[in-house]
XYZ file of C-alpha atoms in Angstrom:
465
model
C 54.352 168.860 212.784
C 52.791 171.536 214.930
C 54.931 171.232 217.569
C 58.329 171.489 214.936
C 56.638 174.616 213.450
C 55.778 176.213 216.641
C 59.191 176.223 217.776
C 60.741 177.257 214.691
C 58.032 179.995 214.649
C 59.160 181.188 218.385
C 63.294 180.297 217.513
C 63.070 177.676 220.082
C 65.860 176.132 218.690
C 68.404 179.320 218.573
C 67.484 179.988 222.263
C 71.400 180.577 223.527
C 72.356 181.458 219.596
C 73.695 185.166 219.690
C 70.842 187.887 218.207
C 73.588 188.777 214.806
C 73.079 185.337 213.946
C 69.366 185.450 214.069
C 68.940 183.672 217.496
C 67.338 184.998 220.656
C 70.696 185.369 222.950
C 69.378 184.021 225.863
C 71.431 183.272 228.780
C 71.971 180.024 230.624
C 69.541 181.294 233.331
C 66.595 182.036 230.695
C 67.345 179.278 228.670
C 66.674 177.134 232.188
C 63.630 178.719 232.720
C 62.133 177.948 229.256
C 63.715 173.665 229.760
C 61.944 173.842 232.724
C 58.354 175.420 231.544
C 58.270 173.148 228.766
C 59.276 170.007 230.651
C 56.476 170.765 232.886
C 53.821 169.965 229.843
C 56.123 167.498 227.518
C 59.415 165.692 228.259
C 59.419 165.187 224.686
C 59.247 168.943 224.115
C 61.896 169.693 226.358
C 64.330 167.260 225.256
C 63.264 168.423 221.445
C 64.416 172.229 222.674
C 67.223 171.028 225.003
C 69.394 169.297 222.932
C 69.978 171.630 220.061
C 70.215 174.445 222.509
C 72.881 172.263 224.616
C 75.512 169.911 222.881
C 74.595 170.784 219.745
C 76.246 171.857 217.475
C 75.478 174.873 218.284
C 77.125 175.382 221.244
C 80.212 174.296 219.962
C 80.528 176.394 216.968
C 79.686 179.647 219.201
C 82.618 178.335 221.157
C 85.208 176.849 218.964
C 83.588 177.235 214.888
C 85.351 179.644 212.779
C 83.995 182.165 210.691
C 82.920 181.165 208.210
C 81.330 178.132 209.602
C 79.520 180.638 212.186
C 78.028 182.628 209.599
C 77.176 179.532 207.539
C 75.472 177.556 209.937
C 74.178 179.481 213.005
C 71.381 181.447 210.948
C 70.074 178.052 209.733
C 70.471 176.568 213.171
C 68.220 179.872 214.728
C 65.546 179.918 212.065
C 65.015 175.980 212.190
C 66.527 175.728 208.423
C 68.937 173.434 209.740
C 67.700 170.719 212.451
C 71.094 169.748 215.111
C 72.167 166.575 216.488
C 75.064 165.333 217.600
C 76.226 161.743 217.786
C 78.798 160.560 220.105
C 77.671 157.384 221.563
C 77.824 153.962 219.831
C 77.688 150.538 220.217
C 81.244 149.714 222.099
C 81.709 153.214 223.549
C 79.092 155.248 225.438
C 80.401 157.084 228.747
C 84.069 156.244 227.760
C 84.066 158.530 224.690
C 87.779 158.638 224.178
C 87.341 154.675 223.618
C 85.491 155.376 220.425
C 86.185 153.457 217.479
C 84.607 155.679 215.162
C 87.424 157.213 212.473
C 88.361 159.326 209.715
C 91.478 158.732 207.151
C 92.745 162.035 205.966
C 92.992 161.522 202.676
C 91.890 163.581 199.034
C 88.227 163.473 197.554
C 85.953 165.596 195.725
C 83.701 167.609 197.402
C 80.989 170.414 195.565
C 82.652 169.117 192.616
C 86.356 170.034 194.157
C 89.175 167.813 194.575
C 90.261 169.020 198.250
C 92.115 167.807 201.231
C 89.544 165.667 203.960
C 88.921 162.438 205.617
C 87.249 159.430 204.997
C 85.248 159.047 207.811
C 83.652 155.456 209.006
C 80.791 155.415 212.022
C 78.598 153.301 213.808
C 76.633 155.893 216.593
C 73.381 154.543 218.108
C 70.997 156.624 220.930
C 70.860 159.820 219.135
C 68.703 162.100 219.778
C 66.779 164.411 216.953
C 68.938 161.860 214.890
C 65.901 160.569 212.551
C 65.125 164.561 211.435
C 68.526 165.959 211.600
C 69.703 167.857 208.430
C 72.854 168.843 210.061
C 75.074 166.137 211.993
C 77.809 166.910 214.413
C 80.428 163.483 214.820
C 82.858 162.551 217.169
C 85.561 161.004 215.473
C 89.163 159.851 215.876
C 91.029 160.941 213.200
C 94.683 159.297 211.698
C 96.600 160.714 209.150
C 99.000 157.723 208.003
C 100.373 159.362 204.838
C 101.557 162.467 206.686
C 99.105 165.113 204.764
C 98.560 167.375 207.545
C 101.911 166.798 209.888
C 104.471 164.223 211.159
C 101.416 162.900 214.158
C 100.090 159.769 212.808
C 97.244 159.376 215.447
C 95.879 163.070 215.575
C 93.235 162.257 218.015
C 89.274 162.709 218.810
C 88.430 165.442 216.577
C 84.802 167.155 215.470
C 82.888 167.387 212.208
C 79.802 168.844 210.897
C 78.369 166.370 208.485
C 75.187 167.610 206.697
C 72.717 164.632 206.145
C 72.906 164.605 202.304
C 76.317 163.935 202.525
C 77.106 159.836 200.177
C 77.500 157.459 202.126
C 75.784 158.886 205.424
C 72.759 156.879 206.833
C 69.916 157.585 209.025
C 68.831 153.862 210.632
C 65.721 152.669 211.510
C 63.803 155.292 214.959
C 64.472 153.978 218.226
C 61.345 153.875 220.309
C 62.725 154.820 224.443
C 60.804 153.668 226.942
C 57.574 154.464 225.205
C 58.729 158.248 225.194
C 58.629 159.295 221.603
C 61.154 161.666 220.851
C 62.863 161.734 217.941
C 65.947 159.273 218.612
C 67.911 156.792 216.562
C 71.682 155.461 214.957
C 73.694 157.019 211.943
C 75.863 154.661 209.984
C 78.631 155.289 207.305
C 81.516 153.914 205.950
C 84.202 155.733 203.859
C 82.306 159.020 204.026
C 84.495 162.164 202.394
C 83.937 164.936 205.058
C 86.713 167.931 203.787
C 88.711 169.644 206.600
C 86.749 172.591 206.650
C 83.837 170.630 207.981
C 86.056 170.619 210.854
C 84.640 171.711 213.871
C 86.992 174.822 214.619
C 89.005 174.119 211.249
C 91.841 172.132 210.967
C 93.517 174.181 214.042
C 91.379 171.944 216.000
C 92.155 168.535 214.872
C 92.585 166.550 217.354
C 91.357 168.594 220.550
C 88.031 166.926 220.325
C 88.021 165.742 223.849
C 88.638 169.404 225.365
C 85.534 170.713 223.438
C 83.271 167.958 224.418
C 84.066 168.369 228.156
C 83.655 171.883 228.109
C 80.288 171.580 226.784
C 78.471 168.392 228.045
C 79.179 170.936 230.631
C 75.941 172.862 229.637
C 73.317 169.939 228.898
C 74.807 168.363 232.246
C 74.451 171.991 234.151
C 71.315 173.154 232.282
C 68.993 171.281 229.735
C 68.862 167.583 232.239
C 68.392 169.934 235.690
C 65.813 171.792 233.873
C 63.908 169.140 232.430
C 64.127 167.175 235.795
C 63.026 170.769 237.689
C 59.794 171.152 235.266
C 58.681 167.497 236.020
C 59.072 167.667 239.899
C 57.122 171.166 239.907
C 54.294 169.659 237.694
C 54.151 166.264 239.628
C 53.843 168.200 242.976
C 51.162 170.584 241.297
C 48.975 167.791 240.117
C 49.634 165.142 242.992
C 48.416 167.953 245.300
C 45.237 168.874 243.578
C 44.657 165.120 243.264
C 45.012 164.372 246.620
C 42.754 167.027 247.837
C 39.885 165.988 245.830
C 40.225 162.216 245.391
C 38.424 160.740 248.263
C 37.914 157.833 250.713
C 36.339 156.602 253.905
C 34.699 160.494 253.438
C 38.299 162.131 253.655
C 40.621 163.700 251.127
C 43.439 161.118 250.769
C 45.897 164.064 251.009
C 44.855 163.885 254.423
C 46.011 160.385 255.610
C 49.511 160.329 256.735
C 51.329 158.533 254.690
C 50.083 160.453 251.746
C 51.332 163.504 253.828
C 54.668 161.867 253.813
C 54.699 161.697 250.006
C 53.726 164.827 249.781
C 55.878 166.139 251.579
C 59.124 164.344 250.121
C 57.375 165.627 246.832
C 57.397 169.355 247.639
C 60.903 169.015 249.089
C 62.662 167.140 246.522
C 60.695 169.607 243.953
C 62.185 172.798 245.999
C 65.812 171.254 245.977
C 65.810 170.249 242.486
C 64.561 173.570 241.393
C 67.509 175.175 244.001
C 70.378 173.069 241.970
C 69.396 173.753 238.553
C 68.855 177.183 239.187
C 72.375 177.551 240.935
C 73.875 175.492 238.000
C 72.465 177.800 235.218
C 73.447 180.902 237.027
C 76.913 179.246 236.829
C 76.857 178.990 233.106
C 75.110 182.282 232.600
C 77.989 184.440 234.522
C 80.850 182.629 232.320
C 82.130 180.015 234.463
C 82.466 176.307 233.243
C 81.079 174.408 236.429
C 82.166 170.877 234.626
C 81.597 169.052 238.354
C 79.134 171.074 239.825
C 77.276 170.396 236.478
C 77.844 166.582 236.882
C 76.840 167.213 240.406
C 73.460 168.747 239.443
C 73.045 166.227 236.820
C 72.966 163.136 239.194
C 71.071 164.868 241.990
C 68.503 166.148 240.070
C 67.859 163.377 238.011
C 67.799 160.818 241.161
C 65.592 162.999 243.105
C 63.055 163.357 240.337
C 62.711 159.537 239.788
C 61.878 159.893 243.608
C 59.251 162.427 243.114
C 57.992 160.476 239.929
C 57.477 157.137 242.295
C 55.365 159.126 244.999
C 53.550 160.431 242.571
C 52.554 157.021 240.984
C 51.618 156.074 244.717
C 49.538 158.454 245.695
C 47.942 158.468 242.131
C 47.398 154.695 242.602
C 45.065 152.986 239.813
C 44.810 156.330 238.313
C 48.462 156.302 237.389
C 49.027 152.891 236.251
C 46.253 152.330 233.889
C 47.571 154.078 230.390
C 45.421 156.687 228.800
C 44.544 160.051 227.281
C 43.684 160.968 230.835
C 46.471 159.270 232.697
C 49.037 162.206 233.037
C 51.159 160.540 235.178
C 52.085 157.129 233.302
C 54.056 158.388 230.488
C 56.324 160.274 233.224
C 57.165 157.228 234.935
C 58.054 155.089 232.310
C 60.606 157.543 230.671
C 62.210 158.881 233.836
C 64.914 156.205 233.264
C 65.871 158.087 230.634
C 66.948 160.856 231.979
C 69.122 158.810 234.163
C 71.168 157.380 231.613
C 72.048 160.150 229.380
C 74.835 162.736 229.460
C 76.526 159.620 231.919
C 74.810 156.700 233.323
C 73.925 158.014 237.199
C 75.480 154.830 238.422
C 79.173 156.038 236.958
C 78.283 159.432 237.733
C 78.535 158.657 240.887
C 81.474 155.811 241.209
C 84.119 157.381 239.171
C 83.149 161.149 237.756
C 82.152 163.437 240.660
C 85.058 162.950 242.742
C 87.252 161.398 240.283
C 86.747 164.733 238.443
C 86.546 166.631 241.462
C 89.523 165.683 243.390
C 91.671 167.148 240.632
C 89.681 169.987 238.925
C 88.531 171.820 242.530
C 91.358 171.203 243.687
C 93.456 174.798 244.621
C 97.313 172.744 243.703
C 96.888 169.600 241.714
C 96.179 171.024 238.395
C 99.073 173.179 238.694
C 101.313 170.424 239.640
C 100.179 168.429 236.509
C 100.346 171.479 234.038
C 104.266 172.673 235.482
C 105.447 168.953 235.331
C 104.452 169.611 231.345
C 106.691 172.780 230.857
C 109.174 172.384 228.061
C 111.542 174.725 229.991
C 113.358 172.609 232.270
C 114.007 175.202 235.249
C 110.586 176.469 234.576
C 109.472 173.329 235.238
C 111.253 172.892 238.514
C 110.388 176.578 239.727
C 106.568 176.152 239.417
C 106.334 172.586 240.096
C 108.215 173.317 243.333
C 105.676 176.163 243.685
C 102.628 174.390 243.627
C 104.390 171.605 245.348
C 104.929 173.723 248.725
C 101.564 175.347 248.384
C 99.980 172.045 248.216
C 102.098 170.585 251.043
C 100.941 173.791 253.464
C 97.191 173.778 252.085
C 97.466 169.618 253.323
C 98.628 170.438 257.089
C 96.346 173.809 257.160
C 93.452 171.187 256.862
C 94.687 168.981 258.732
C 95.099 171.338 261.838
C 91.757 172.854 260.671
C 89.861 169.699 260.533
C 91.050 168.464 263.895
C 90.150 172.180 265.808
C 87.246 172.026 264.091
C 86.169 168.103 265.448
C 87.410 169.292 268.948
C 84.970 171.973 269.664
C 82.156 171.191 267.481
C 82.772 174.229 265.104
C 81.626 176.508 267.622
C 84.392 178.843 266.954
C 86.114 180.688 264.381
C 84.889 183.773 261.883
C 81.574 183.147 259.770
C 79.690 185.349 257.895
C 75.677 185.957 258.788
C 73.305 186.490 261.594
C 73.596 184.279 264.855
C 71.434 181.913 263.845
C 72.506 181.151 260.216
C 76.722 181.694 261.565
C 76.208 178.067 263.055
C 75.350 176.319 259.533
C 78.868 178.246 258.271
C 81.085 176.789 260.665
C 79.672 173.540 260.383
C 79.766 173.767 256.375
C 83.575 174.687 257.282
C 83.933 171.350 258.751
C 82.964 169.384 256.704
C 84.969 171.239 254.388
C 87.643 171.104 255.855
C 87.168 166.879 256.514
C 86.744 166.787 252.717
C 89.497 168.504 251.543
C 92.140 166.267 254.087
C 90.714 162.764 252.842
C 90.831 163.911 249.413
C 94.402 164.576 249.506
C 94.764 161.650 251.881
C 93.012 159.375 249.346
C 95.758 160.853 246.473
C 98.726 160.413 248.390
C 97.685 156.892 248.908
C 96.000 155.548 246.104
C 97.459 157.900 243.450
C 96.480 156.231 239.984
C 94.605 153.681 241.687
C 92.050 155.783 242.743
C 90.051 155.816 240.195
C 89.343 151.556 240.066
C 88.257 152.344 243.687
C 84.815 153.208 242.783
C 83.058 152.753 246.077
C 84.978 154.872 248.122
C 84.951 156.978 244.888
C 81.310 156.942 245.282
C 81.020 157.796 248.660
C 83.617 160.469 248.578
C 80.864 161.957 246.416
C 78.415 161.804 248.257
């Protein structure tokens, strides 16, 4: 309870809300620093701030709400009126969200004593986080309209609701307990719950475009609120494995002087400086209007990997201290839950095999996403002219790194325009390389593969790496 009234005291929650609606307006970058500062004393505080200040639904009513749902819900959301969550994954369908079988029937039903136009919405969500004290539930749905009410589409698609927890027929399960971290987590169940249209996320206008919102914005908690949390822990495990190693003692020596403790260390204070690099870079990202959706992912796997590597030195050099569970063992708690943060937002081990290159290849890529979006044109010779366009430009950008990426192997990168002193030039070139190697496999690995490439998950994987 002290914790929940401190941060609606200091509008934790309403930390990226905009100031009109009663929030504090901060940025991506300050709303990194604050994940971080409070990861480095609780996890569970961090991840109690992070997630209605990430996914939602916040974020995606500043993005895509109307109105009238901005003004309804985003001073509730600020002030801590109104606690968030938002459940997407269930039982059958957890990183393949477009496989969920979670729907709503458009249909009539009374709502506020009002016979209006809405769905009937059936769910089955498990893993959600704030789910057990959420007053206000955002769902991932897909929604069919078989008597025709809204249009001649049958199948509208994955669409977005705001569900408030009152609502017949919606149910809170029994808390999940992760990993003996204990954050507020658990499943929502309902069947045949009337949710009107204008609980739409976005009104009716979005209906159906679901998928689009949800990958812009798993953008942020994948760019901002799991980098954070993951940058606060390695600072505070290098802080206190440090201090502990300088005054725990043996054979009449600090232990932080023996050198495989000064290898620990040292990985520590690396991995804690790299970690802190990427999530800062990330949130800058966010916080000058760009929508980084695989550097995010990027950030997301490397920072979470790297701080389960920090968490094990720290348990080593701790030693009995660490494993031995207690008010004094700081450590313990960190270790067990750090699995945690690998599975959410995307299980690391798919992050890896199929979404940072799978993703990549097409959305960094200068030609391919105009080739897809011309070959879409209604316009037949519109469709020919720009598809021809992109066509040619990706056909010279192919042979420019190919010629590139052999000069480049023959002399080392010794050569060629770079920006920065004579020293730091060298680390240019060679990043122009590699670049440049990158860029020709990609495009050789499409040519090739095409479709296929994406049930290739090791070379996937390592094209990731």
């Amino acid at each position: 309870p002290e914790i929940w009234d401190y941060c609606k005291k200091h509008k934790f929650f309403g930390l990226n809300i905009p100031v009109e609606y009663g929030g504090l307006g901060f940025s991506a970058l300050m709303n990194h620093k604050v994940i971080q500062k409070l990861a480095s004393i609780s996890s569970v505080l961090s991840s109690t701030v992070g997630v209605p200040n990430s996914l939602g639904p916040a974020e995606l009513l500043m993005h895509y709400g109307t109105d009238e749902q901005k003004a309804e819900y985003l001073p509730r959301l600020a002030d801590g009126r109104d606690v968030p969550c938002f459940a997407l994954t269930g039982p059958f369908a957890g990183s393949d969200a477009t496989s969920i079988p979670d729907y709503g029937i458009v249909c009539m039903g009374e709502w506020n004593g009002a016979n209006v136009l809405g769905f009937r919405l059936t769910l089955n969500k498990r893993y959600i986080t704030l789910a057990p004290v959420a007053t206000l539930i955002g769902v991932a749905f897909r929604m069919y309209d078989p008597d025709g009410l809204l249009g001649d589409k049958k199948d509208i698609g994955i669409s977005l609701a705001l569900v408030p927890r009152d609502t017949p027929g919606l149910e809170i399960g029994r808390r999940h307990f992760p990993l003996n971290s204990p954050f507020q987590n658990g499943p929502i169940h309902g069947k045949d719950v009337f949710v009107p249209l204008s609980q739409l996320i976005g009104g009716e206008d979005y209906a159906g475009r679901g998928w689009q919102m949800l990958m812009e914005c798993l953008s942020i908690g994948r760019s901002i609120t799991l980098p954070s949390t993951a940058s606060g822990g390695a600072k505070i495990g290098a802080i206190v494995t440090g201090a502990y190693a300088r005054i725990r003692k043996q054979f009449g020596l600090s232990v932080g002087r023996f050198e495989g403790v000064e290898e620990a260390l040292a990985r520590i204070a690396g991995k804690a400086y790299a970690i802190s690099a990427l999530s800062q870079a990330t949130a800058a990202a966010v916080a000058r209007g760009e929508n980084p959706a695989v550097p995010s992912t990027i950030a997301k796997y490397h920072c979470t990997e790297m701080a389960r590597e920090v968490s094990r030195d720290v348990m080593d050099i701790h030693g009995g201290k660490g494993i031995i569970l207690g008010p004094r063992n700081y450590a313990g708690r960190g270790w067990q839950a750090t699995p945690i943060m690998i599975t959410v937002e995307g299980a690391n081990i798919m992050t890896r095999s199929l979404m940072i290159f799978g993703q990549g290849a097409i959305l960094c890529h200068p030609w391919v996403m105009k080739e897809m979006k011309s070959a879409q044109l209604a316009d037949p010779v519109e469709r020919i002219d720009k598809f021809d366009d992109a066509l040619f430009g990706h056909i010279g950008f192919a042979i420019s790194n190919a010629v590139r990426s052999l000069w480049f192997g023959l002399t080392g990168a010794k050569f060629g325009a770079a920006p920065g002193d004579e020293y730091t030039r060298r680390f240019y070139r060679k990043l122009n390389r590699y670049s440049a190697n990158l860029a020709l496999m990609a495009d050789t690995s499409m040519l090739l593969l095409g479709g296929k490439l994406k049930f290739k998950e090791s070379l996937s994987g390592r094209l990731g790496d």
